[in-house]
Amino acid sequence: MVLALAAGAAAAACFAGCHPTGTPVLDPLYSALFAAIVTLAAGWAARGTLLWLGVLATAVSRGVLLVPASASLVVAFAGSFWRRPDRRVGALVGALAAEVVLRWRPVGFLGATALLAAAAVAPCLVSGARALSPGARRWLGWGTFAAVALAALFTIPAVIGGLAARTEINRGITASEGALGSVSAGDAAAGTQQLVTARSDFSAAARSLGAWWTGGARLVPVVAQQRQAMAGAVEVARDVATVAATEANRID
């Protein structure tokens, strides 16, 4: 029953619409993995952590999400009165709460929803891990270490690319601002040259941010979105500078 609940939660999570990386193929897989892990961990977690999961899931939910969130809280509360913990009850709470958390609307500042989700599921995950056998905990530790190491390995090149592009972006911004001043003062020729320089700087920055050796960052949640946002912004700046350089001489 626990495995069936985990499989069902994983299948439903594929349609939650979460975008941890912004990659169409990876996002449903990450969502399914999250739901399955939370469901399995909840089957072995302490009943207090299940109550916490249900309370937080209900507190942050709005609209129709209140129905499954409240159901998870009711099941967790009812299960706390049983003489012995039931893994099926815990897994049901985890499955319901995971589906709710994956469908939360954004709240507060950027990333606040992810922090609330981590706060909701972390006690359940830790409690479930503690209930495993020493051998299983050892394998879980090595698996977690490998995942973190791979994430760092894929993130470092993107960070290097961002640092390499920083100087070029600053030069492009300075040249663009100088061009605006030159064109406003009637010196279109100087403004055009500055815009050409800005276009060159932004193009170089776009190449640094979108280089093939930074592509591994697309596999890392959050980091992938930041890389895409930076690369997209620089490409837009390059295109704007290109059009402005063409039109500067036509401005009266």
mmCIF file of C-alpha atoms in Angstrom:
data_model
loop_
_atom_site.group_PDB
_atom_site.id
_atom_site.type_symbol
_atom_site.label_atom_id
_atom_site.label_comp_id
_atom_site.label_asym_id
_atom_site.label_seq_id
_atom_site.Cartn_x
_atom_site.Cartn_y
_atom_site.Cartn_z
ATOM 1 C CA MET A 1 0.000 0.000 0.000
ATOM 2 C CA VAL A 2 2.835 2.415 0.824
ATOM 3 C CA LEU A 3 4.536 1.716 -2.503
ATOM 4 C CA ALA A 4 1.219 2.130 -4.328
ATOM 5 C CA LEU A 5 0.661 5.513 -2.663
ATOM 6 C CA ALA A 6 4.188 6.589 -3.570
ATOM 7 C CA ALA A 7 3.666 5.579 -7.192
ATOM 8 C CA GLY A 8 0.316 7.373 -7.359
ATOM 9 C CA ALA A 9 1.770 10.515 -5.811
ATOM 10 C CA ALA A 10 4.642 10.466 -8.291
ATOM 11 C CA ALA A 11 2.268 10.105 -11.248
ATOM 12 C CA ALA A 12 0.034 12.945 -10.052
ATOM 13 C CA ALA A 13 3.042 15.179 -9.332
ATOM 14 C CA CYS A 14 4.034 15.090 -13.008
ATOM 15 C CA PHE A 15 1.010 17.301 -13.695
ATOM 16 C CA ALA A 16 1.586 19.745 -10.823
ATOM 17 C CA GLY A 17 3.134 22.375 -13.108
ATOM 18 C CA CYS A 18 6.245 22.993 -11.007
ATOM 19 C CA HIS A 19 9.319 24.437 -12.730
ATOM 20 C CA PRO A 20 12.391 23.806 -10.554
ATOM 21 C CA THR A 21 14.705 23.979 -13.580
ATOM 22 C CA GLY A 22 12.579 25.429 -16.373
ATOM 23 C CA THR A 23 13.336 22.339 -18.493
ATOM 24 C CA PRO A 24 10.163 20.623 -19.819
ATOM 25 C CA VAL A 25 11.525 17.080 -19.479
ATOM 26 C CA LEU A 26 13.262 17.388 -16.117
ATOM 27 C CA ASP A 27 10.608 19.356 -14.230
ATOM 28 C CA PRO A 28 7.972 16.552 -14.171
ATOM 29 C CA LEU A 29 10.665 14.038 -13.180
ATOM 30 C CA TYR A 30 11.887 16.180 -10.281
ATOM 31 C CA SER A 31 8.292 16.753 -9.145
ATOM 32 C CA ALA A 32 7.558 13.013 -9.270
ATOM 33 C CA LEU A 33 10.735 12.210 -7.340
ATOM 34 C CA PHE A 34 9.858 14.780 -4.671
ATOM 35 C CA ALA A 35 6.350 13.378 -4.177
ATOM 36 C CA ALA A 36 7.566 9.768 -4.044
ATOM 37 C CA ILE A 37 10.306 10.516 -1.505
ATOM 38 C CA VAL A 38 7.991 12.508 0.764
ATOM 39 C CA THR A 39 5.369 9.748 0.637
ATOM 40 C CA LEU A 40 7.862 6.988 1.452
ATOM 41 C CA ALA A 41 9.494 9.020 4.235
ATOM 42 C CA ALA A 42 6.107 9.833 5.759
ATOM 43 C CA GLY A 43 5.373 6.124 6.023
ATOM 44 C CA TRP A 44 8.200 5.782 8.561
ATOM 45 C CA ALA A 45 8.166 9.288 10.048
ATOM 46 C CA ALA A 46 7.113 10.145 13.594
ATOM 47 C CA ARG A 47 3.503 11.168 14.001
ATOM 48 C CA GLY A 48 4.451 14.612 15.265
ATOM 49 C CA THR A 49 6.214 15.413 11.994
ATOM 50 C CA LEU A 50 3.114 14.293 10.082
ATOM 51 C CA LEU A 51 1.015 16.741 12.069
ATOM 52 C CA TRP A 52 3.500 19.510 11.317
ATOM 53 C CA LEU A 53 3.368 18.642 7.607
ATOM 54 C CA GLY A 54 -0.430 18.717 7.595
ATOM 55 C CA VAL A 55 -0.617 21.979 9.555
ATOM 56 C CA LEU A 56 1.813 23.837 7.309
ATOM 57 C CA ALA A 57 0.247 22.420 4.137
ATOM 58 C CA THR A 58 -3.141 23.714 5.281
ATOM 59 C CA ALA A 59 -1.865 27.085 6.511
ATOM 60 C CA VAL A 60 -0.250 28.049 3.189
ATOM 61 C CA SER A 61 -2.922 26.597 0.885
ATOM 62 C CA ARG A 62 -5.659 28.665 -0.726
ATOM 63 C CA GLY A 63 -8.776 27.845 -2.720
ATOM 64 C CA VAL A 64 -9.394 24.254 -3.753
ATOM 65 C CA LEU A 65 -6.033 23.188 -2.327
ATOM 66 C CA LEU A 66 -7.553 23.539 1.133
ATOM 67 C CA VAL A 67 -9.548 20.340 0.526
ATOM 68 C CA PRO A 68 -6.609 17.889 0.171
ATOM 69 C CA ALA A 69 -4.538 19.916 2.640
ATOM 70 C CA SER A 70 -7.258 19.684 5.276
ATOM 71 C CA ALA A 71 -7.651 15.987 4.521
ATOM 72 C CA SER A 72 -3.957 15.408 5.201
ATOM 73 C CA LEU A 73 -4.267 17.269 8.492
ATOM 74 C CA VAL A 74 -7.362 15.302 9.550
ATOM 75 C CA VAL A 75 -5.734 11.963 8.699
ATOM 76 C CA ALA A 76 -2.543 12.933 10.554
ATOM 77 C CA PHE A 77 -4.539 14.064 13.591
ATOM 78 C CA ALA A 78 -6.637 10.889 13.627
ATOM 79 C CA GLY A 79 -3.550 8.710 13.232
ATOM 80 C CA SER A 80 -1.922 10.328 16.257
ATOM 81 C CA PHE A 81 -4.540 8.678 18.515
ATOM 82 C CA TRP A 82 -3.821 5.160 17.316
ATOM 83 C CA ARG A 83 -1.935 2.942 19.681
ATOM 84 C CA ARG A 84 0.700 2.081 17.095
ATOM 85 C CA PRO A 85 1.868 4.085 14.083
ATOM 86 C CA ASP A 86 0.499 2.854 10.779
ATOM 87 C CA ARG A 87 2.781 3.223 7.776
ATOM 88 C CA ARG A 88 -0.171 3.391 5.413
ATOM 89 C CA VAL A 89 -1.627 6.352 7.298
ATOM 90 C CA GLY A 90 1.705 8.151 7.254
ATOM 91 C CA ALA A 91 2.157 7.503 3.550
ATOM 92 C CA LEU A 92 -1.339 8.816 2.837
ATOM 93 C CA VAL A 93 -0.587 12.014 4.738
ATOM 94 C CA GLY A 94 2.697 12.396 2.868
ATOM 95 C CA ALA A 95 1.082 11.791 -0.538
ATOM 96 C CA LEU A 96 -1.700 14.331 0.048
ATOM 97 C CA ALA A 97 0.630 16.957 1.489
ATOM 98 C CA ALA A 98 3.215 16.508 -1.272
ATOM 99 C CA GLU A 99 0.595 17.121 -3.957
ATOM 100 C CA VAL A 100 -0.560 20.246 -2.140
ATOM 101 C CA VAL A 101 2.947 21.607 -1.634
ATOM 102 C CA LEU A 102 3.787 21.132 -5.311
ATOM 103 C CA ARG A 103 0.739 23.208 -6.249
ATOM 104 C CA TRP A 104 1.193 26.096 -3.816
ATOM 105 C CA ARG A 105 0.807 29.565 -5.259
ATOM 106 C CA PRO A 106 3.818 31.896 -4.904
ATOM 107 C CA VAL A 107 3.809 33.831 -1.638
ATOM 108 C CA GLY A 108 6.029 36.637 -0.366
ATOM 109 C CA PHE A 109 9.436 37.227 -1.893
ATOM 110 C CA LEU A 110 11.021 35.153 -4.643
ATOM 111 C CA GLY A 111 11.874 31.737 -3.219
ATOM 112 C CA ALA A 112 9.623 32.044 -0.174
ATOM 113 C CA THR A 113 7.362 29.230 -1.366
ATOM 114 C CA ALA A 114 10.339 26.897 -1.794
ATOM 115 C CA LEU A 115 11.558 27.744 1.719
ATOM 116 C CA LEU A 116 8.121 27.017 3.166
ATOM 117 C CA ALA A 117 8.021 23.715 1.290
ATOM 118 C CA ALA A 118 11.418 22.775 2.701
ATOM 119 C CA ALA A 119 10.280 23.700 6.211
ATOM 120 C CA ALA A 120 7.170 21.551 5.799
ATOM 121 C CA VAL A 121 8.808 18.352 4.551
ATOM 122 C CA ALA A 122 12.253 18.489 6.202
ATOM 123 C CA PRO A 123 11.165 17.157 9.653
ATOM 124 C CA CYS A 124 9.282 14.316 7.959
ATOM 125 C CA LEU A 125 12.262 13.411 5.774
ATOM 126 C CA VAL A 126 14.695 13.452 8.700
ATOM 127 C CA SER A 127 12.370 11.392 10.887
ATOM 128 C CA GLY A 128 11.804 8.862 8.116
ATOM 129 C CA ALA A 129 15.543 8.547 7.509
ATOM 130 C CA ARG A 130 16.190 7.898 11.201
ATOM 131 C CA ALA A 131 13.732 5.011 11.158
ATOM 132 C CA LEU A 132 15.753 3.179 8.498
ATOM 133 C CA SER A 133 18.218 0.436 9.255
ATOM 134 C CA PRO A 134 21.906 1.406 9.630
ATOM 135 C CA GLY A 135 22.701 -0.079 6.230
ATOM 136 C CA ALA A 136 19.869 1.815 4.536
ATOM 137 C CA ARG A 137 20.907 5.060 6.236
ATOM 138 C CA ARG A 138 24.451 4.519 4.984
ATOM 139 C CA TRP A 139 23.240 4.117 1.412
ATOM 140 C CA LEU A 140 20.975 7.140 1.812
ATOM 141 C CA GLY A 141 23.901 9.213 3.069
ATOM 142 C CA TRP A 142 26.098 8.243 0.154
ATOM 143 C CA GLY A 143 23.283 8.936 -2.306
ATOM 144 C CA THR A 144 22.670 12.374 -0.813
ATOM 145 C CA PHE A 145 26.386 13.163 -0.897
ATOM 146 C CA ALA A 146 26.591 12.106 -4.556
ATOM 147 C CA ALA A 147 23.601 14.280 -5.492
ATOM 148 C CA VAL A 148 25.051 17.337 -3.729
ATOM 149 C CA ALA A 149 28.475 16.745 -5.294
ATOM 150 C CA LEU A 150 26.978 16.502 -8.788
ATOM 151 C CA ALA A 151 24.935 19.656 -8.225
ATOM 152 C CA ALA A 152 28.081 21.519 -7.162
ATOM 153 C CA LEU A 153 30.008 20.120 -10.122
ATOM 154 C CA PHE A 154 27.359 21.378 -12.550
ATOM 155 C CA THR A 155 26.945 24.733 -10.772
ATOM 156 C CA ILE A 156 30.600 25.813 -10.610
ATOM 157 C CA PRO A 157 31.019 26.281 -14.404
ATOM 158 C CA ALA A 158 27.875 28.433 -14.512
ATOM 159 C CA VAL A 159 29.220 30.589 -11.696
ATOM 160 C CA ILE A 160 32.528 30.970 -13.525
ATOM 161 C CA GLY A 161 30.666 31.934 -16.697
ATOM 162 C CA GLY A 162 28.660 34.523 -14.785
ATOM 163 C CA LEU A 163 31.775 36.036 -13.234
ATOM 164 C CA ALA A 164 33.465 36.108 -16.644
ATOM 165 C CA ALA A 165 30.476 37.928 -18.144
ATOM 166 C CA ARG A 166 30.210 40.469 -15.350
ATOM 167 C CA THR A 167 32.943 42.783 -16.659
ATOM 168 C CA GLU A 168 31.539 42.645 -20.196
ATOM 169 C CA ILE A 169 28.026 43.392 -18.964
ATOM 170 C CA ASN A 170 29.248 46.403 -16.972
ATOM 171 C CA ARG A 171 31.136 47.718 -20.012
ATOM 172 C CA GLY A 172 28.031 47.267 -22.169
ATOM 173 C CA ILE A 173 25.878 49.140 -19.663
ATOM 174 C CA THR A 174 28.387 52.005 -19.466
ATOM 175 C CA ALA A 175 28.589 52.236 -23.264
ATOM 176 C CA SER A 176 24.786 52.200 -23.567
ATOM 177 C CA GLU A 177 24.375 54.978 -21.024
ATOM 178 C CA GLY A 178 27.083 56.996 -22.777
ATOM 179 C CA ALA A 179 25.305 56.504 -26.112
ATOM 180 C CA LEU A 180 22.066 57.819 -24.646
ATOM 181 C CA GLY A 181 23.870 60.956 -23.519
ATOM 182 C CA SER A 182 25.597 61.413 -26.862
ATOM 183 C CA VAL A 183 22.405 61.028 -28.902
ATOM 184 C CA SER A 184 20.531 63.359 -26.536
ATOM 185 C CA ALA A 185 23.273 65.973 -27.074
ATOM 186 C CA GLY A 186 22.942 65.647 -30.859
ATOM 187 C CA ASP A 187 26.131 63.647 -31.455
ATOM 188 C CA ALA A 188 24.556 60.672 -33.231
ATOM 189 C CA ALA A 189 27.846 59.468 -34.698
ATOM 190 C CA ALA A 190 29.459 59.060 -31.277
ATOM 191 C CA GLY A 191 26.281 57.481 -29.929
ATOM 192 C CA THR A 192 26.221 54.967 -32.772
ATOM 193 C CA GLN A 193 29.819 53.949 -32.109
ATOM 194 C CA GLN A 194 29.106 53.518 -28.401
ATOM 195 C CA LEU A 195 26.081 51.352 -29.194
ATOM 196 C CA VAL A 196 28.191 49.181 -31.486
ATOM 197 C CA THR A 197 30.650 48.760 -28.612
ATOM 198 C CA ALA A 198 27.792 47.897 -26.245
ATOM 199 C CA ARG A 199 26.493 45.319 -28.706
ATOM 200 C CA SER A 200 29.917 43.700 -28.869
ATOM 201 C CA ASP A 201 30.194 43.603 -25.075
ATOM 202 C CA PHE A 202 26.728 42.124 -24.619
ATOM 203 C CA SER A 203 27.401 39.532 -27.325
ATOM 204 C CA ALA A 204 30.584 38.443 -25.549
ATOM 205 C CA ALA A 205 28.686 38.226 -22.245
ATOM 206 C CA ALA A 206 25.956 36.129 -23.863
ATOM 207 C CA ARG A 207 28.570 33.715 -25.188
ATOM 208 C CA SER A 208 30.104 33.359 -21.713
ATOM 209 C CA LEU A 209 26.762 32.725 -20.033
ATOM 210 C CA GLY A 210 25.473 30.330 -22.685
ATOM 211 C CA ALA A 211 28.690 28.414 -23.316
ATOM 212 C CA TRP A 212 28.366 24.653 -23.712
ATOM 213 C CA TRP A 213 30.452 24.008 -20.620
ATOM 214 C CA THR A 214 27.826 25.771 -18.467
ATOM 215 C CA GLY A 215 25.039 23.533 -19.803
ATOM 216 C CA GLY A 216 25.203 21.186 -16.811
ATOM 217 C CA ALA A 217 23.610 23.917 -14.683
ATOM 218 C CA ARG A 218 20.336 23.204 -16.495
ATOM 219 C CA LEU A 219 20.071 20.028 -14.397
ATOM 220 C CA VAL A 220 20.286 21.845 -11.046
ATOM 221 C CA PRO A 221 17.033 23.276 -9.640
ATOM 222 C CA VAL A 222 17.055 27.066 -9.066
ATOM 223 C CA VAL A 223 20.540 27.402 -10.600
ATOM 224 C CA ALA A 224 19.080 26.503 -14.010
ATOM 225 C CA GLN A 225 16.489 29.271 -13.759
ATOM 226 C CA GLN A 226 19.085 31.853 -12.746
ATOM 227 C CA ARG A 227 21.313 30.897 -15.671
ATOM 228 C CA GLN A 228 18.424 31.148 -18.127
ATOM 229 C CA ALA A 229 17.318 34.504 -16.724
ATOM 230 C CA MET A 230 20.812 36.003 -16.935
ATOM 231 C CA ALA A 231 21.433 34.695 -20.454
ATOM 232 C CA GLY A 232 18.012 35.865 -21.635
ATOM 233 C CA ALA A 233 18.488 39.361 -20.194
ATOM 234 C CA VAL A 234 21.897 39.788 -21.835
ATOM 235 C CA GLU A 235 20.563 38.575 -25.188
ATOM 236 C CA VAL A 236 17.746 41.124 -25.007
ATOM 237 C CA ALA A 237 20.277 43.868 -24.185
ATOM 238 C CA ARG A 238 22.364 42.820 -27.207
ATOM 239 C CA ASP A 239 19.338 42.928 -29.510
ATOM 240 C CA VAL A 240 18.253 46.336 -28.211
ATOM 241 C CA ALA A 241 21.765 47.727 -28.715
ATOM 242 C CA THR A 242 21.796 46.337 -32.252
ATOM 243 C CA VAL A 243 18.526 48.056 -33.193
ATOM 244 C CA ALA A 244 19.513 51.279 -31.428
ATOM 245 C CA ALA A 245 22.834 51.422 -33.300
ATOM 246 C CA THR A 246 20.951 51.167 -36.601
ATOM 247 C CA GLU A 247 18.390 53.826 -35.683
ATOM 248 C CA ALA A 248 20.629 56.340 -33.869
ATOM 249 C CA ASN A 249 21.583 58.275 -37.019
ATOM 250 C CA ARG A 250 17.896 58.735 -37.885
ATOM 251 C CA ILE A 251 17.039 60.541 -34.667
ATOM 252 C CA ASP A 252 16.503 64.316 -35.001
#
